[in-house]
Amino acid sequence: MARVGLTTERLTRAGAELADEVGFDQVTVSELARRFDVKVASLYSHLKNSQDLRTRIALLALEELADLGAAALAGRAGKDALTALANVYRDYAREHPGRYAATQLRLDPETAAASAGGRHSQMTRAILRGYDLPEPDQTHAVRLLGSVFHGYVSLEMGGGFSHSAPDSQESWSRTMDALDALLRNWPAP
């Protein structure tokens, strides 16, 4: 029977795959039960509810993205590191659109603090050390980079750049150049 082997981890991974297929907002315990051909009640020994499932998918996605980011940053600095991390976010969003959407889920403070979200900030701060930004400028720059990466990726995935030339890759490259120049010449307060 399909019920054999169900674990919280297996259900979370299946939920993440489902999110990539149908969209993160469409992921529910009921939909997951249909995928495993089991009754919804069978999943409640592993998951509290659909919000618990979505939170677990968000945590998985944050962890995957942090692992990819760390691997991409190894041995890199400056613009090369900036571009590598930005490309990780963009590529992950393209390959796993539902999981990427899950990374934007608002988590309660305790869950957020225990998540890989902090690693994302640490990686960005590691890049910024190469630009020699003091606090609070470093925090402003972390927020700027996150906003640009997420904003660009969201617009691109929504088809916002598909209707005109030049192609979005050229604009992405120019955006990385502009961010690098801005960080090198960060304005004084």
XYZ file of N, CA and C in Angstrom:
567
model
N 0.848 -1.193 0.000
C 0.000 0.000 0.000
C 0.878 1.234 0.000
N 0.401 2.322 -0.580
C 1.159 3.562 -0.701
C 1.548 4.139 0.644
N 0.821 3.793 1.691
C 1.054 4.348 3.025
C 2.408 3.928 3.587
N 2.900 2.775 3.203
C 4.162 2.266 3.708
C 5.283 3.232 3.327
N 6.090 3.558 4.328
C 7.238 4.414 4.057
C 6.963 5.896 4.137
N 5.744 6.281 4.516
C 5.473 7.711 4.646
C 6.185 8.255 5.873
N 6.949 9.298 5.668
C 7.630 10.001 6.751
C 7.419 11.492 6.538
N 7.692 12.249 7.556
C 7.570 13.700 7.434
C 8.505 14.212 6.339
N 9.720 13.692 6.311
C 10.682 14.131 5.291
C 10.201 13.775 3.880
N 9.726 12.569 3.719
C 9.249 12.146 2.388
C 8.054 12.995 1.950
N 7.151 13.270 2.877
C 5.992 14.100 2.560
C 6.408 15.534 2.238
N 7.389 16.042 2.961
C 7.879 17.399 2.693
C 8.493 17.473 1.301
N 9.305 16.500 0.968
C 9.933 16.491 -0.370
C 8.879 16.350 -1.470
N 7.903 15.499 -1.230
C 6.817 15.351 -2.209
C 6.019 16.654 -2.311
N 5.820 17.322 -1.187
C 5.146 18.620 -1.200
C 5.942 19.657 -1.976
N 7.261 19.615 -1.853
C 8.125 20.545 -2.599
C 8.025 20.277 -4.101
N 8.015 19.007 -4.475
C 7.849 18.656 -5.895
C 6.484 19.121 -6.396
N 5.471 18.919 -5.573
C 4.130 19.368 -5.922
C 4.104 20.887 -6.101
N 4.770 21.601 -5.213
C 4.835 23.060 -5.325
C 5.460 23.491 -6.648
N 6.507 22.785 -7.075
C 7.146 23.115 -8.351
C 6.229 22.828 -9.534
N 5.363 21.845 -9.381
C 4.455 21.464 -10.466
C 3.216 22.355 -10.548
N 2.599 22.638 -9.401
C 1.296 23.322 -9.420
C 1.309 24.709 -8.786
N 2.419 25.064 -8.155
C 2.504 26.354 -7.476
C 2.400 26.176 -5.976
N 3.210 26.930 -5.260
C 3.283 26.799 -3.804
C 1.936 27.053 -3.138
N 1.179 28.004 -3.641
C -0.113 28.334 -3.032
C -1.137 27.214 -3.165
N -0.898 26.292 -4.060
C -1.845 25.191 -4.286
C -1.527 23.943 -3.460
N -0.445 23.976 -2.699
C -0.037 22.807 -1.928
C -0.865 22.704 -0.651
N -1.525 21.570 -0.486
C -2.324 21.282 0.710
C -2.088 19.839 1.129
N -2.438 19.538 2.342
C -2.363 18.157 2.811
C -3.296 17.283 1.970
N -4.458 17.801 1.624
C -5.411 17.035 0.793
C -4.804 16.681 -0.557
N -4.151 17.655 -1.185
C -3.536 17.407 -2.490
C -2.404 16.391 -2.362
N -1.648 16.481 -1.288
C -0.563 15.534 -1.054
C -1.109 14.127 -0.806
N -2.205 14.022 -0.075
C -2.831 12.712 0.163
C -3.263 12.077 -1.156
N -3.805 12.902 -2.065
C -4.191 12.374 -3.388
C -2.965 11.825 -4.121
N -1.856 12.525 -4.003
C -0.630 12.095 -4.685
C -0.177 10.725 -4.188
N -0.344 10.467 -2.891
C 0.065 9.187 -2.314
C -1.069 8.165 -2.279
N -2.239 8.579 -2.761
C -3.407 7.699 -2.779
C -3.717 7.151 -1.387
N -3.734 8.090 -0.426
C -4.087 7.748 0.956
C -5.124 8.749 1.443
N -5.748 8.431 2.538
C -6.703 9.358 3.142
C -5.936 10.483 3.837
N -6.524 11.650 3.847
C -5.901 12.813 4.477
C -5.526 12.502 5.923
N -6.396 11.804 6.625
C -6.143 11.480 8.032
C -4.836 10.712 8.225
N -4.411 9.944 7.202
C -3.156 9.185 7.305
C -1.944 10.094 7.411
N -2.068 11.304 6.911
C -0.920 12.210 6.911
C -0.804 13.006 8.206
N -1.870 13.045 8.980
C -1.852 13.866 10.188
C -0.955 13.319 11.297
N -0.471 12.118 11.152
C 0.522 11.646 12.120
C 1.915 12.182 11.771
N 2.038 12.763 10.572
C 3.314 13.320 10.119
C 3.277 14.842 9.990
N 2.110 15.380 9.702
C 1.940 16.819 9.473
C 0.748 17.322 10.270
N 0.868 18.520 10.837
C -0.240 19.086 11.619
C -1.387 19.537 10.724
N -1.025 20.207 9.617
C -2.017 20.780 8.710
C -1.287 21.299 7.470
N -2.014 21.946 6.578
C -1.396 22.454 5.342
C -0.367 23.544 5.625
N -0.604 24.349 6.651
C 0.377 25.394 6.995
C 1.680 24.769 7.471
N 1.592 23.710 8.237
C 2.785 22.987 8.683
C 3.544 22.449 7.471
N 2.827 21.883 6.521
C 3.451 21.379 5.297
C 4.143 22.502 4.548
N 3.470 23.628 4.378
C 4.070 24.756 3.655
C 5.306 25.295 4.384
N 5.246 25.332 5.699
C 6.406 25.778 6.474
C 7.578 24.830 6.272
N 7.302 23.542 6.307
C 8.367 22.555 6.100
C 8.968 22.668 4.694
N 8.137 22.939 3.694
C 8.646 23.138 2.333
C 9.524 24.385 2.297
N 9.101 25.445 2.960
C 9.898 26.677 3.007
C 11.256 26.414 3.647
N 11.267 25.671 4.745
C 12.530 25.363 5.416
C 13.437 24.519 4.535
N 12.859 23.556 3.839
C 13.630 22.736 2.904
C 14.223 23.605 1.795
N 13.411 24.466 1.228
C 13.874 25.315 0.129
C 14.970 26.276 0.597
N 14.808 26.866 1.768
C 15.844 27.754 2.303
C 17.155 27.007 2.501
N 17.063 25.776 2.974
C 18.255 24.946 3.185
C 18.922 24.602 1.847
N 18.120 24.162 0.883
C 18.680 23.833 -0.439
C 19.370 25.046 -1.054
N 18.708 26.177 -0.998
C 19.245 27.399 -1.587
C 20.520 27.844 -0.871
N 20.554 27.716 0.448
C 21.762 28.080 1.197
C 22.921 27.151 0.838
N 22.647 25.860 0.694
C 23.694 24.908 0.319
C 24.245 25.230 -1.066
N 23.362 25.531 -1.996
C 23.799 25.895 -3.356
C 24.599 27.184 -3.339
N 24.149 28.156 -2.558
C 24.858 29.424 -2.457
C 26.252 29.250 -1.885
N 26.360 28.474 -0.823
C 27.661 28.241 -0.198
C 28.626 27.571 -1.176
N 28.136 26.602 -1.916
C 28.986 25.922 -2.897
C 29.418 26.880 -4.004
N 28.522 27.737 -4.439
C 28.845 28.685 -5.521
C 29.833 29.747 -5.063
N 29.805 30.112 -3.802
C 30.680 31.172 -3.289
C 32.092 30.695 -2.973
N 32.281 29.404 -2.815
C 33.589 28.882 -2.409
C 34.691 29.382 -3.343
N 35.656 30.085 -2.760
C 36.808 30.559 -3.520
C 36.570 31.801 -4.352
N 35.426 32.429 -4.202
C 35.109 33.609 -5.010
C 35.073 34.855 -4.141
N 35.301 35.997 -4.777
C 35.230 37.282 -4.078
C 34.780 38.354 -5.055
N 34.397 39.505 -4.513
C 34.040 40.654 -5.335
C 32.879 40.375 -6.268
N 32.989 40.927 -7.477
C 31.908 40.790 -8.457
C 31.651 39.330 -8.811
N 32.708 38.532 -8.847
C 32.546 37.111 -9.161
C 31.646 36.433 -8.120
N 31.853 36.749 -6.848
C 31.016 36.183 -5.779
C 29.597 36.733 -5.850
N 29.474 38.024 -6.076
C 28.162 38.663 -6.190
C 27.347 38.005 -7.298
N 27.956 37.835 -8.455
C 27.270 37.239 -9.599
C 26.951 35.766 -9.350
N 27.875 35.064 -8.717
C 27.642 33.640 -8.431
C 26.426 33.462 -7.524
N 26.322 34.261 -6.462
C 25.186 34.127 -5.554
C 23.892 34.542 -6.249
N 23.942 35.621 -6.992
C 22.753 36.070 -7.724
C 22.283 34.986 -8.696
N 23.211 34.352 -9.382
C 22.851 33.294 -10.333
C 22.248 32.082 -9.636
N 22.710 31.787 -8.423
C 22.121 30.680 -7.662
C 20.637 30.950 -7.428
N 20.310 32.163 -6.984
C 18.911 32.501 -6.735
C 18.102 32.411 -8.028
N 18.630 32.975 -9.082
C 17.905 32.991 -10.362
C 17.705 31.573 -10.902
N 18.764 30.785 -10.883
C 18.674 29.413 -11.398
C 17.735 28.558 -10.551
N 17.801 28.726 -9.236
C 16.927 27.955 -8.350
C 15.460 28.302 -8.623
N 15.193 29.578 -8.797
C 13.816 30.010 -9.072
C 13.310 29.429 -10.390
N 14.173 29.359 -11.379
C 13.779 28.793 -12.672
C 13.548 27.293 -12.573
N 14.433 26.611 -11.856
C 14.354 25.156 -11.758
C 13.277 24.699 -10.775
N 13.072 25.479 -9.722
C 12.129 25.107 -8.662
C 11.215 26.294 -8.320
N 10.324 26.657 -9.215
C 9.511 27.857 -8.978
C 8.646 27.784 -7.722
N 8.111 26.626 -7.412
C 7.290 26.498 -6.214
C 8.115 26.584 -4.946
N 9.259 25.939 -4.961
C 10.147 26.014 -3.791
C 10.662 27.431 -3.615
N 11.006 28.084 -4.726
C 11.480 29.469 -4.611
C 10.389 30.338 -3.985
N 9.153 30.156 -4.411
C 8.040 30.900 -3.803
C 7.943 30.594 -2.305
N 8.227 29.356 -1.935
C 8.174 28.967 -0.527
C 9.203 29.726 0.307
N 10.332 30.097 -0.291
C 11.360 30.827 0.469
C 10.862 32.194 0.911
N 9.773 32.650 0.335
C 9.214 33.958 0.691
C 8.136 33.854 1.777
N 7.843 32.638 2.212
C 6.822 32.447 3.246
C 7.266 33.128 4.541
N 6.372 33.883 5.123
C 6.675 34.535 6.396
C 6.648 33.479 7.500
N 7.766 33.346 8.179
C 7.896 32.374 9.261
C 7.799 33.093 10.600
N 7.326 32.375 11.606
C 7.313 32.989 12.930
C 8.765 33.198 13.364
N 9.016 34.134 14.268
C 10.401 34.481 14.631
C 11.258 33.298 15.082
N 10.696 32.395 15.867
C 11.470 31.251 16.358
C 11.853 30.318 15.204
N 10.909 30.035 14.330
C 11.182 29.164 13.181
C 12.176 29.833 12.240
N 12.009 31.119 11.998
C 12.924 31.852 11.125
C 14.344 31.822 11.679
N 14.477 32.017 12.980
C 15.803 32.034 13.602
C 16.498 30.676 13.487
N 15.725 29.603 13.488
C 16.288 28.253 13.401
C 16.468 27.793 11.954
N 16.007 28.577 11.000
C 16.052 28.181 9.587
C 17.398 28.535 8.953
N 17.554 28.149 7.705
C 18.754 28.492 6.937
C 18.713 29.934 6.444
N 17.656 30.659 6.763
C 17.569 32.056 6.344
C 18.752 32.883 6.803
N 19.220 32.612 8.009
C 20.392 33.327 8.513
C 21.632 33.073 7.681
N 21.745 31.887 7.134
C 22.893 31.575 6.259
C 22.878 32.440 5.012
N 21.684 32.750 4.513
C 21.573 33.599 3.326
C 22.163 34.973 3.626
N 21.791 35.522 4.763
C 22.310 36.818 5.169
C 23.823 36.750 5.377
N 24.305 35.693 6.002
C 25.742 35.537 6.234
C 26.516 35.464 4.919
N 25.955 34.762 3.938
C 26.641 34.678 2.642
C 26.705 36.046 1.975
N 25.611 36.774 2.035
C 25.593 38.101 1.432
C 26.578 39.014 2.152
N 26.619 38.936 3.469
C 27.571 39.742 4.239
C 29.014 39.349 3.919
N 29.260 38.076 3.654
C 30.604 37.634 3.277
C 31.023 38.293 1.964
N 30.099 38.373 1.027
C 30.395 39.057 -0.237
C 30.694 40.529 0.028
N 29.893 41.141 0.874
C 30.029 42.579 1.128
C 31.314 42.931 1.861
N 31.902 41.986 2.579
C 33.189 42.268 3.231
C 34.238 42.633 2.192
N 34.102 42.048 1.006
C 35.023 42.380 -0.077
C 34.857 43.807 -0.594
N 33.743 44.414 -0.278
C 33.486 45.800 -0.685
C 33.762 46.773 0.463
N 34.157 46.240 1.623
C 34.554 47.044 2.775
C 33.474 48.021 3.224
N 32.246 47.516 3.350
C 31.146 48.363 3.819
C 30.999 48.240 5.330
N 30.960 49.354 6.039
C 30.730 49.311 7.480
C 29.230 49.193 7.769
N 28.896 48.904 9.016
C 27.491 48.954 9.433
C 27.111 50.412 9.641
N 25.902 50.856 9.425
C 24.741 50.079 8.989
C 24.651 49.926 7.470
N 25.673 50.430 6.755
C 25.637 50.331 5.292
C 25.571 48.883 4.814
N 26.223 47.992 5.542
C 26.199 46.587 5.154
C 24.768 46.037 5.201
N 24.029 46.391 6.234
C 22.636 45.932 6.338
C 21.801 46.510 5.205
N 22.009 47.782 4.883
C 21.287 48.388 3.755
C 21.613 47.642 2.460
N 22.887 47.292 2.284
C 23.310 46.594 1.065
C 22.735 45.185 0.998
N 22.658 44.485 2.135
C 22.036 43.148 2.164
C 20.595 43.255 1.681
N 19.881 44.246 2.181
C 18.479 44.440 1.790
C 18.366 44.821 0.316
N 19.274 45.663 -0.150
C 19.264 46.060 -1.562
C 19.467 44.847 -2.460
N 20.490 44.055 -2.162
C 20.774 42.889 -3.007
C 19.613 41.896 -2.995
N 19.071 41.620 -1.819
C 17.923 40.713 -1.748
C 16.749 41.226 -2.558
N 16.516 42.529 -2.485
C 15.402 43.127 -3.234
C 15.630 43.038 -4.734
N 16.843 43.323 -5.159
C 17.136 43.269 -6.600
C 17.056 41.835 -7.110
N 17.683 40.908 -6.400
C 17.646 39.514 -6.851
C 16.205 39.023 -6.938
N 15.457 39.202 -5.860
C 14.084 38.695 -5.836
C 13.196 39.449 -6.828
N 13.340 40.740 -6.884
C 12.507 41.521 -7.802
C 12.750 41.143 -9.253
N 14.009 41.032 -9.629
C 14.333 40.683 -11.011
C 13.794 39.290 -11.350
N 14.093 38.343 -10.466
C 13.654 36.965 -10.699
C 12.132 36.885 -10.787
N 11.442 37.573 -9.908
C 9.972 37.539 -9.910
C 9.404 38.139 -11.188
N 9.942 39.255 -11.603
C 9.474 39.877 -12.842
C 9.777 38.992 -14.049
N 10.974 38.433 -14.081
C 11.360 37.571 -15.198
C 10.480 36.324 -15.259
N 10.241 35.692 -14.107
C 9.417 34.481 -14.090
C 7.972 34.781 -14.447
N 7.524 35.984 -14.155
C 6.166 36.382 -14.499
C 6.014 36.823 -15.943
N 7.099 36.736 -16.720
C 7.043 37.108 -18.129
C 7.245 38.585 -18.390
N 7.638 39.325 -17.369
C 7.770 40.773 -17.502
C 8.834 41.240 -18.474
N 9.795 40.392 -18.791
C 10.874 40.805 -19.693
C 10.834 40.067 -21.031
N 9.801 39.294 -21.268
C 9.769 38.438 -22.454
C 9.235 39.132 -23.701
N 8.775 40.346 -23.568
C 8.102 41.004 -24.686
C 8.961 42.043 -25.418
N 10.233 42.185 -25.014
C 11.051 43.187 -25.695
C 12.521 42.795 -25.669
N 13.256 43.387 -26.608
C 14.700 43.204 -26.663
C 15.341 44.315 -25.839
N 16.530 44.120 -25.337
C 17.355 42.916 -25.395
C 16.820 41.828 -24.471
N 17.393 40.629 -24.617
C 16.890 39.532 -23.789
C 17.261 39.761 -22.327
N 16.578 39.048 -21.463
C 16.734 39.286 -20.024
C 18.126 38.912 -19.515
N 18.824 38.003 -20.187
C 20.186 37.652 -19.750
C 21.114 38.853 -19.876
N 20.974 39.594 -20.957
C 21.805 40.789 -21.134
C 21.506 41.811 -20.038
N 20.232 41.997 -19.733
C 19.858 42.926 -18.663
C 20.366 42.424 -17.311
N 20.311 41.121 -17.082
C 20.810 40.537 -15.834
C 22.297 40.834 -15.672
N 23.050 40.636 -16.732
C 24.491 40.915 -16.688
C 24.758 42.386 -16.402
N 23.994 43.253 -17.033
C 24.151 44.697 -16.781
C 23.755 45.046 -15.351
N 22.763 44.364 -14.823
C 22.353 44.593 -13.435
C 23.473 44.206 -12.482
N 24.141 43.089 -12.749
C 25.265 42.676 -11.903
C 26.393 43.710 -11.984
N 26.662 44.230 -13.192
C 27.680 45.274 -13.348
C 27.322 46.510 -12.532
N 26.053 46.896 -12.593
C 25.596 48.093 -11.879
C 25.682 47.893 -10.363
N 25.303 46.709 -9.880
C 25.395 46.451 -8.441
C 26.846 46.471 -7.974
N 27.722 45.867 -8.757
C 29.145 45.867 -8.414
C 29.674 47.307 -8.348
N 29.341 48.113 -9.335
C 29.797 49.509 -9.343
C 29.241 50.271 -8.144
N 27.979 50.063 -7.831
C 27.374 50.733 -6.682
C 28.068 50.335 -5.390
N 28.320 49.053 -5.209
C 28.959 48.581 -3.985
C 30.387 49.091 -3.863
N 31.074 49.228 -4.979
C 32.452 49.754 -4.955
C 32.480 51.243 -4.623
N 31.391 51.917 -4.944
C 31.324 53.365 -4.731
C 30.154 53.726 -3.847
N 29.964 52.967 -2.779
C 28.824 53.150 -1.894
C 28.785 54.595 -1.395
N 27.624 55.222 -1.499
C 27.547 56.626 -1.084
C 27.677 56.796 0.439
N 28.387 57.829 0.811
C 28.520 58.145 2.240
C 27.202 58.707 2.760
N 26.897 58.472 4.048
C 25.635 58.972 4.592
C 25.587 60.489 4.646
